[in-house]
């Protein structure tokens, strides 16, 4: 039986429609030594920003090797797993499917989350800009002052 998780390794739970979670890939994968076994999320999508390092992605029945920098889009309901090299670095952004659908509509992203997308980031300026945005979002999400959720 294929495991269904909330965040990887955590029991599924009801999430808010605006659920957003960001952590480093090392934070999530270190306890399992870089081996994220195949699993599925019923209502969560991922955006991975691989800044350095590599590994293998297993999506449905297809295994793909990668070496950073890359950006992955993983829609909800898709079987996925990873084997990350020890030198992996980057972020994993997890968002509720409802939020992902809202963002796709709001920003005219069309079918961006209809299937697994693996984008090689060949321009260093694009990688730097994405790294800055992911870092800023992580800072914002860790801020717990009054009204932070509204902000």
Coordinates of C-alpha atoms in Angstrom, one line a residue:
X1 CA 0.0 0.0 0.0
X2 CA 1.3 3.4 -1.0
X3 CA 1.7 5.8 2.0
X4 CA -0.4 8.9 2.0
X5 CA 1.0 11.8 4.0
X6 CA 0.4 15.3 5.1
X7 CA 4.0 16.6 5.0
X8 CA 6.4 13.7 4.3
X9 CA 6.4 11.2 7.2
X10 CA 3.4 12.9 8.9
X11 CA -0.1 11.7 9.2
X12 CA -2.6 13.2 6.7
X13 CA -4.7 15.9 8.3
X14 CA -7.2 18.5 7.2
X15 CA -5.4 21.6 6.0
X16 CA -6.6 25.1 5.6
X17 CA -7.3 26.1 2.0
X18 CA -4.4 28.7 2.3
X19 CA -1.9 26.2 3.8
X20 CA 1.7 27.0 2.9
X21 CA 4.8 25.4 4.3
X22 CA 8.5 26.0 3.4
X23 CA 11.6 24.3 4.7
X24 CA 15.0 23.3 3.4
X25 CA 15.3 20.0 1.6
X26 CA 17.9 19.0 4.2
X27 CA 15.5 19.6 7.1
X28 CA 13.0 17.2 5.6
X29 CA 15.4 14.6 4.1
X30 CA 18.2 14.4 6.7
X31 CA 16.3 12.2 9.2
X32 CA 15.8 9.6 6.4
X33 CA 19.3 10.0 5.0
X34 CA 18.1 11.6 1.8
X35 CA 15.7 8.7 0.9
X36 CA 12.1 10.0 0.5
X37 CA 10.2 6.9 -0.3
X38 CA 7.4 6.9 -2.9
X39 CA 4.2 8.5 -1.5
X40 CA 1.3 10.6 -2.4
X41 CA -0.5 13.7 -1.1
X42 CA -4.2 14.0 -1.7
X43 CA -4.4 17.7 -1.4
X44 CA -0.9 19.2 -1.3
X45 CA 1.3 20.3 -4.2
X46 CA 5.1 20.9 -4.1
X47 CA 7.6 23.3 -5.6
X48 CA 11.2 22.2 -5.1
X49 CA 14.1 24.6 -5.7
X50 CA 17.3 22.5 -6.0
X51 CA 20.1 25.0 -5.7
X52 CA 23.1 22.6 -5.5
X53 CA 23.5 18.8 -5.4
X54 CA 21.6 16.2 -7.2
X55 CA 19.9 12.9 -7.0
X56 CA 17.0 11.0 -8.5
X57 CA 13.3 11.8 -8.7
X58 CA 10.8 9.0 -9.0
X59 CA 7.5 10.3 -10.4
X60 CA 4.8 7.8 -11.0
X61 CA 6.8 4.9 -12.6
X62 CA 9.5 7.1 -14.1
X63 CA 12.9 7.7 -12.5
X64 CA 14.8 10.9 -13.5
X65 CA 18.3 11.9 -12.5
X66 CA 19.1 15.5 -11.8
X67 CA 21.9 17.8 -10.8
X68 CA 21.1 21.3 -9.5
X69 CA 20.0 23.8 -10.1
X70 CA 16.5 22.7 -10.9
X71 CA 12.9 23.7 -10.2
X72 CA 10.3 20.9 -9.8
X73 CA 6.5 21.4 -9.8
X74 CA 4.7 18.4 -8.3
X75 CA 0.9 18.4 -8.4
X76 CA -1.3 16.8 -5.7
X77 CA -2.3 13.2 -6.3
X78 CA 1.0 12.3 -8.1
X79 CA 3.2 9.4 -6.7
X80 CA 6.6 10.8 -6.0
X81 CA 9.8 10.0 -4.1
X82 CA 13.4 11.1 -4.1
X83 CA 16.9 9.9 -3.4
X84 CA 19.0 13.0 -2.6
X85 CA 22.8 13.2 -2.7
X86 CA 24.4 14.2 0.6
X87 CA 25.3 17.6 -0.9
X88 CA 21.7 18.5 -1.8
X89 CA 20.7 22.1 -0.9
X90 CA 17.5 24.0 -1.7
X91 CA 13.9 24.4 -0.5
X92 CA 10.6 22.5 -0.7
X93 CA 7.5 24.6 -0.7
X94 CA 4.3 22.7 0.0
X95 CA 0.9 24.3 -0.6
X96 CA -2.7 23.3 -0.4
X97 CA -4.2 22.3 -3.7
X98 CA -6.8 25.0 -3.3
X99 CA -4.1 27.7 -2.8
X100 CA -2.2 26.3 -5.8
X101 CA -5.3 26.4 -8.0
X102 CA -6.0 30.0 -6.8
X103 CA -2.4 31.1 -7.7
X104 CA -2.6 29.4 -11.1
X105 CA -5.8 31.3 -11.9
X106 CA -4.6 34.6 -10.4
X107 CA -1.3 34.6 -12.3
X108 CA -2.5 32.9 -15.5
X109 CA -0.2 29.9 -15.1
X110 CA -2.5 27.7 -17.2
X111 CA -1.6 24.0 -16.9
X112 CA 1.6 24.5 -14.8
X113 CA 0.5 22.0 -12.2
X114 CA -1.2 19.5 -14.4
X115 CA 1.8 17.2 -14.4
X116 CA 5.3 16.9 -13.0
X117 CA 7.5 19.6 -14.4
X118 CA 11.3 19.6 -14.1
X119 CA 13.0 22.8 -15.2
X120 CA 16.8 23.2 -15.4
X121 CA 17.9 26.6 -14.2
X122 CA 20.7 27.5 -16.5
X123 CA 20.7 31.2 -15.9
X124 CA 22.5 32.1 -12.6
X125 CA 20.5 35.3 -12.3
X126 CA 17.2 33.2 -12.3
X127 CA 18.6 30.9 -9.6
X128 CA 19.7 33.9 -7.4
X129 CA 16.3 35.6 -7.8
X130 CA 14.4 32.4 -6.9
X131 CA 16.8 31.7 -3.9
X132 CA 16.2 35.2 -2.6
X133 CA 12.4 34.8 -2.9
X134 CA 12.3 31.4 -1.3
X135 CA 14.5 32.8 1.6
X136 CA 12.3 35.8 2.0
X137 CA 9.1 33.7 2.0
X138 CA 10.7 31.4 4.7
X139 CA 11.4 34.5 6.8
X140 CA 7.9 35.7 6.3
X141 CA 6.3 32.3 7.2
X142 CA 8.4 32.0 10.4
X143 CA 7.3 35.4 11.6
X144 CA 4.6 34.9 14.3
X145 CA 3.7 38.5 15.3
X146 CA 0.0 39.6 15.6
X147 CA -1.8 39.5 12.3
X148 CA 1.0 37.6 10.6
X149 CA -1.5 35.3 8.9
X150 CA -3.3 38.3 7.3
X151 CA 0.0 39.7 6.1

